[in-house]
Short mmCIF file of C-alpha atoms and ligand atoms in Angstrom, two decimals:
data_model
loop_
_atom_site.label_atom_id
_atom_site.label_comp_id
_atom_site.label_asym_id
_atom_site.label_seq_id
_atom_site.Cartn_x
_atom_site.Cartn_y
_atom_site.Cartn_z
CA UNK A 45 4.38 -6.43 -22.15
CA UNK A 46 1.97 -4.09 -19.94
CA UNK A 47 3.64 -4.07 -16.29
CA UNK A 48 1.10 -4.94 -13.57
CA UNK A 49 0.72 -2.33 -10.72
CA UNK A 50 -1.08 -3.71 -7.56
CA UNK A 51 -2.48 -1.45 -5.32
CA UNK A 52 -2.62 -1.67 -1.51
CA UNK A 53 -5.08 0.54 0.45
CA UNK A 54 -4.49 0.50 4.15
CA UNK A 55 -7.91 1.66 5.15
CA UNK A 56 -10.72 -0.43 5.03
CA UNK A 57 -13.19 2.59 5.54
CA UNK A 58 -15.79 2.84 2.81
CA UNK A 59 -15.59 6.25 1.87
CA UNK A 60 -11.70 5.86 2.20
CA UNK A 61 -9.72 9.15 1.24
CA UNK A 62 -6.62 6.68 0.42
CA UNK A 63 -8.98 4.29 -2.16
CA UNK A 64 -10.31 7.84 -3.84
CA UNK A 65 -6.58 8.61 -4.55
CA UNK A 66 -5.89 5.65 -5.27
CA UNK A 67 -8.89 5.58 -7.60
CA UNK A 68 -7.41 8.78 -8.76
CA UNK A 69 -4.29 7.57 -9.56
CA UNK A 70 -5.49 4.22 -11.34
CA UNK A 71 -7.45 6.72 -13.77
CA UNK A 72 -4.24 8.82 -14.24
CA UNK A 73 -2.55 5.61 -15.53
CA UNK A 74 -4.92 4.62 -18.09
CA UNK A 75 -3.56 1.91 -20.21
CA UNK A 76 -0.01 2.55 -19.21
CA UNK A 77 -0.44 -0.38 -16.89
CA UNK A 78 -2.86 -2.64 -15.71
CA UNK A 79 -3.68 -1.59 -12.35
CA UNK A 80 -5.75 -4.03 -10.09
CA UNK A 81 -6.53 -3.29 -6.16
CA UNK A 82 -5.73 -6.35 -3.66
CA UNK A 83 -8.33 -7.33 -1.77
CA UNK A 84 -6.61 -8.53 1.75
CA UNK A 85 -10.13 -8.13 3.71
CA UNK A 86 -10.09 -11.92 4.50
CA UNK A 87 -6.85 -12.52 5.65
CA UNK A 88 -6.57 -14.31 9.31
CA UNK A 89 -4.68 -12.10 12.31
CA UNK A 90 -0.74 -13.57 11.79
CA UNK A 91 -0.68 -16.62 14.03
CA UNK A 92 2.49 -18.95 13.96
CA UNK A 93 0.30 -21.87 15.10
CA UNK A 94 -1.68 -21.67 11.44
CA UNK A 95 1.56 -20.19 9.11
CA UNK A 96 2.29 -23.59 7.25
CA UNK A 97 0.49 -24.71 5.21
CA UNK A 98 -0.36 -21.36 4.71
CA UNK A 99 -3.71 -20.08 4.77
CA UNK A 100 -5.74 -20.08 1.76
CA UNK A 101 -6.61 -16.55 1.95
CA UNK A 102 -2.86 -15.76 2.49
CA UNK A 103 -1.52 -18.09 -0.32
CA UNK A 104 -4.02 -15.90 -3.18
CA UNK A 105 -2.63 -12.47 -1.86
CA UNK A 106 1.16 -13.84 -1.87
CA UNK A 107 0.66 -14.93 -6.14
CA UNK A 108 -1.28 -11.50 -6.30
CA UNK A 109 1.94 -9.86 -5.15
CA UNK A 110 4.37 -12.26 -6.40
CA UNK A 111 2.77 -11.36 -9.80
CA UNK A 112 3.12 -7.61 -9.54
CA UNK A 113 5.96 -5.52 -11.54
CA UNK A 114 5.43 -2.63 -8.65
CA UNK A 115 3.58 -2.53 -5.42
CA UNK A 116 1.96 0.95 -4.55
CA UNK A 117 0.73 1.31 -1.13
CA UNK A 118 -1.75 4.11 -0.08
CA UNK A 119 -1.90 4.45 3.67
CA UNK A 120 -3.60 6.74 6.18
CA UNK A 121 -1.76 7.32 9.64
CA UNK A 122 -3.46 6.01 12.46
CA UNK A 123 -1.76 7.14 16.16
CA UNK A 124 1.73 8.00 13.82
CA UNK A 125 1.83 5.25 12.34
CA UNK A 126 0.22 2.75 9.70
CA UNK A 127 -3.25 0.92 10.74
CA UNK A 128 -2.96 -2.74 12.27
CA UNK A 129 -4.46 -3.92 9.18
CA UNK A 130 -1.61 -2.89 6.85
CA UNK A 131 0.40 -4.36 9.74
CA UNK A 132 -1.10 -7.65 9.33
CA UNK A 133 -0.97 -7.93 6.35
CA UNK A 134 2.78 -6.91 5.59
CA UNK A 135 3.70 -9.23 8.59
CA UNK A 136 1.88 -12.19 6.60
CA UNK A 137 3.73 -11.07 3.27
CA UNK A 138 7.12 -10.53 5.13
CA UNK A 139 7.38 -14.53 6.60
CA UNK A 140 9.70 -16.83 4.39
CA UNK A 141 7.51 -18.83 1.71
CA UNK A 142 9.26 -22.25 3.53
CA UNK A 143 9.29 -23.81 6.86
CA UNK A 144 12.41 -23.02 8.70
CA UNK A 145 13.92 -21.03 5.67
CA UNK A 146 14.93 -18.31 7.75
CA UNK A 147 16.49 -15.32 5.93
CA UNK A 148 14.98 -17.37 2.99
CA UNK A 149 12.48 -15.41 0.42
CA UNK A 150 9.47 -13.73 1.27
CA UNK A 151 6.66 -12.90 -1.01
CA UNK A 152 7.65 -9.12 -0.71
CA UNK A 153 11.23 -8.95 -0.93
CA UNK A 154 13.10 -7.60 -3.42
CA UNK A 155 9.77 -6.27 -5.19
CA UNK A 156 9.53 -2.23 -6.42
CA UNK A 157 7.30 -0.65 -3.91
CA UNK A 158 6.45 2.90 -3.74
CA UNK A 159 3.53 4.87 -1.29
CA UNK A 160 1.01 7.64 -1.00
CA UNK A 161 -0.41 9.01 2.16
CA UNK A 162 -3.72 10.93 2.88
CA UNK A 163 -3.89 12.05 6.98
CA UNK A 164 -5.14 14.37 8.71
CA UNK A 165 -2.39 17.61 9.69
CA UNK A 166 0.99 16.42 9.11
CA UNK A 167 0.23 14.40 5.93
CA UNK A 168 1.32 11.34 7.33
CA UNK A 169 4.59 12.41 8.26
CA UNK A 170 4.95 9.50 10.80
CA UNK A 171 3.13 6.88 8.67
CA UNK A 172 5.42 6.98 5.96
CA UNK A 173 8.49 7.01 7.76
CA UNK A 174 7.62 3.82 10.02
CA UNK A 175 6.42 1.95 6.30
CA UNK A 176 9.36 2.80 4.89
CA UNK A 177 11.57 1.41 7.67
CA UNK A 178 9.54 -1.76 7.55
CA UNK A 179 9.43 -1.89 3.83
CA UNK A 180 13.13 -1.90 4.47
CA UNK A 181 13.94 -4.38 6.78
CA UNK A 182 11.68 -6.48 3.96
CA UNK A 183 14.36 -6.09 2.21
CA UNK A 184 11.89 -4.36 -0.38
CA UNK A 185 13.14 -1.97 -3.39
CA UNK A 186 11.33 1.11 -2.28
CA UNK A 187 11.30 4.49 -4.72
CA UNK A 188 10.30 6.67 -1.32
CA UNK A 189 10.51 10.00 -3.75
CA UNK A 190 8.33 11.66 -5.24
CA UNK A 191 5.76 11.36 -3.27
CA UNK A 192 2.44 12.26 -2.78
CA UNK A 193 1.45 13.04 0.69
CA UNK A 194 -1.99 14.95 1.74
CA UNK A 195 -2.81 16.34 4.56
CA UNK A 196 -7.03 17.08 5.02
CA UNK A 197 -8.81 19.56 7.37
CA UNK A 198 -12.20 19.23 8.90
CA UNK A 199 -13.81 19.95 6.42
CA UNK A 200 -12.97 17.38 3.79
CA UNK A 201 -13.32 14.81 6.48
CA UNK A 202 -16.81 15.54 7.45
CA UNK A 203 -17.51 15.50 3.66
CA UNK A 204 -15.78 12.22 3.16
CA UNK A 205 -15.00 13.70 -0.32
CA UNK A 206 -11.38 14.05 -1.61
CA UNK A 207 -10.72 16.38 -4.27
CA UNK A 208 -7.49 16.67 -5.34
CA UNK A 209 -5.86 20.94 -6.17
CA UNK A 210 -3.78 21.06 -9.13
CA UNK A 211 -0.74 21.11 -7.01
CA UNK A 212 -1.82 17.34 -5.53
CA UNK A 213 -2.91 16.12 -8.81
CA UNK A 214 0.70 17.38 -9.96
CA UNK A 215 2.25 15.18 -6.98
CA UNK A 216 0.35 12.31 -7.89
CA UNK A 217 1.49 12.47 -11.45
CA UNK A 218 5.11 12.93 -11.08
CA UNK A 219 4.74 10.23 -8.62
CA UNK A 220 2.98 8.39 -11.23
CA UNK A 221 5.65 9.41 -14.07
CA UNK A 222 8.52 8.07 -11.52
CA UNK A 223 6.81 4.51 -10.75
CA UNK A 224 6.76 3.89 -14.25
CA UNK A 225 10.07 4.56 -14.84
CA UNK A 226 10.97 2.48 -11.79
CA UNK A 227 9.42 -0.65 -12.72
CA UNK A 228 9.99 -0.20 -16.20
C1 FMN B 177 -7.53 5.36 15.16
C2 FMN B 177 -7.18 6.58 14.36
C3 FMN B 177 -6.01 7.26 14.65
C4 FMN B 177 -5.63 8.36 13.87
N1 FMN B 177 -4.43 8.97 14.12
C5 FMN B 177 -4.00 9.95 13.28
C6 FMN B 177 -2.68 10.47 13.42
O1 FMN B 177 -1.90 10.08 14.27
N2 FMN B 177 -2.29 11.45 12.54
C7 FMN B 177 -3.13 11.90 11.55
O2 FMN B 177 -2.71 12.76 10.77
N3 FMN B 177 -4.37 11.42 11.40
C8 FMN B 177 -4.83 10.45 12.23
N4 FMN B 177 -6.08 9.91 12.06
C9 FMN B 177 -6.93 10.44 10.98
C10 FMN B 177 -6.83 9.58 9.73
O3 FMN B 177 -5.51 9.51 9.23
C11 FMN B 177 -7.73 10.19 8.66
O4 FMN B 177 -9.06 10.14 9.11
C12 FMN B 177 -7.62 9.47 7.32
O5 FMN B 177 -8.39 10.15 6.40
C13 FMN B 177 -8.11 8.04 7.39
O6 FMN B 177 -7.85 7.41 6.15
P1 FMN B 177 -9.01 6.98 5.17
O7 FMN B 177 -9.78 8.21 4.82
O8 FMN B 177 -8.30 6.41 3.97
O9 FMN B 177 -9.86 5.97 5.87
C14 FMN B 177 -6.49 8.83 12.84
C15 FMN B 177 -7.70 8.14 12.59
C16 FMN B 177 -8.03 7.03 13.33
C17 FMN B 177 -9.32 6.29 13.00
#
C-alpha cells in the first residue's frame, strides 16, 4: 500500500522558502507516496484549562498525524531556534491522548520523523538541533541524517524565490531516497 508522508512547514509566511522546498520535495516524490501538507493554522495557543475534551481543531491534526507512515518537518530558525508556531503545535501533539495518562501515548510518539531546514547563514544549525532534542524527548523515531539544510543570502531573501543548485537538489533527494527507506 502507498505510505502516507505528511508534511509540516514551520513558517506560516506566504512566500515561505521552507513550503517551496517542501513543494520541491513533494514533486521529487511523485507517486512514491502520497504526500499531503497539514494545515495547523487554526490550532488554539496550548492552554491546560481547554486540553480535554480536546479542541476540535487539535483532534483533526492528531488523526492527520496519527494516520501518517512518516512525518517530515521543514523548519526555518527563528532567534536559534524553531518558530513559536512549530512550538505550539508540537506541544499540542506531544500531551497524552487521555486525562491523567501521564507517560501514556501521545499522538507523536513513536512515529518516523525526519526534517529539512532553510535559514539564513548557518543553515539552521541551531534549529535543528533544539527539534531534534524535542523530537526526542517525544519519544519520536527520528532519521536526523541525511539531511537537507540551506542556508540563503540577501539576495534570495529579498527575492523570496528559492531555487535549489544541483548540490541541494542532490541533498534533498538522498534525503528523500533515505525517508523512504525509513518508513518503508
Ligand atoms: C523572528 C525571526 C528570527 C530569525 N532568526 C534567525 C536566526 O536565528 N538564524 C537564522 O539563520 N535566520 C534567522 N531568521 C531568518 C529566517 O530563518 C529566514 O528568513 C527564513 O527564510 C524564514 O523561513 P521561511 O522563508 O520559510 O518563512 C529569523 C527570521 C525571523 C522572522
Amino acid at each position: 500500500m502507498e505510505k502516507k508522508i505528511l508534511f509540516i512547514v514551520g513558517s506560516m509566511r506566504n512566500h515561505s522558502f521552507n513550503r517551496q522546498l517542501a513543494n520541491d520535495a513533494k514533486k521529487m516524490i511523485g507517486d512514491k507516496a502520497d504526500v499531503t501538507f497539514l494545515d495547523y493554522r487554526n490550532i488554539p495557543f496550548m492552554n491546560q484549562d481547554i486540553e480535554f475534551p480536546a479542541p476540535e481543531e487539535v483532534a483533526r491534526i492528531r488523526s492527520e498525524v496519527e494516520q501518517a507512515d512518516g512525518i517530515w518537518i521543514f523548519t526555518p530558525e527563528y532567534n536559534f531556534s524553531y518558530p513559536g508556531v512549530l512550538k505550539n503545535l508540537l506541544d499540542w501533539l506531544s500531551r497524552p491522548l487521555k486525562q491523567g495518562d501521564f507517560g501514556g501515548a501521545s499522538a507523536i510518539s513513536g512515529r518516523k520523523v525526519t526534517f529539512s531546514a532553510v535559514a539564513g547563514r548557518a543553515a539552521a544549525k541551531g534549529s535543528r538541533a533544539k527539534l531534534e532534542e524535542v523530537l526526542k524527548l517525544m519519544r519520536t523515531d527520528i532519521m536526523n541524517e541525511p539531511v537537507t539544510a540551506i542556508a540563503v543570502g540577501p539576495e534570495t531573501m529579498m527575492s523570496d524565490e528559492l531555487v535549489l543548485t544541483d548540490d541541494q537538489k542532490k541533498e534533498l533527494e538522498a534525503q528523500i531516497d533515505a525517508f523512504l527507506k525509513f518508513i518503508g
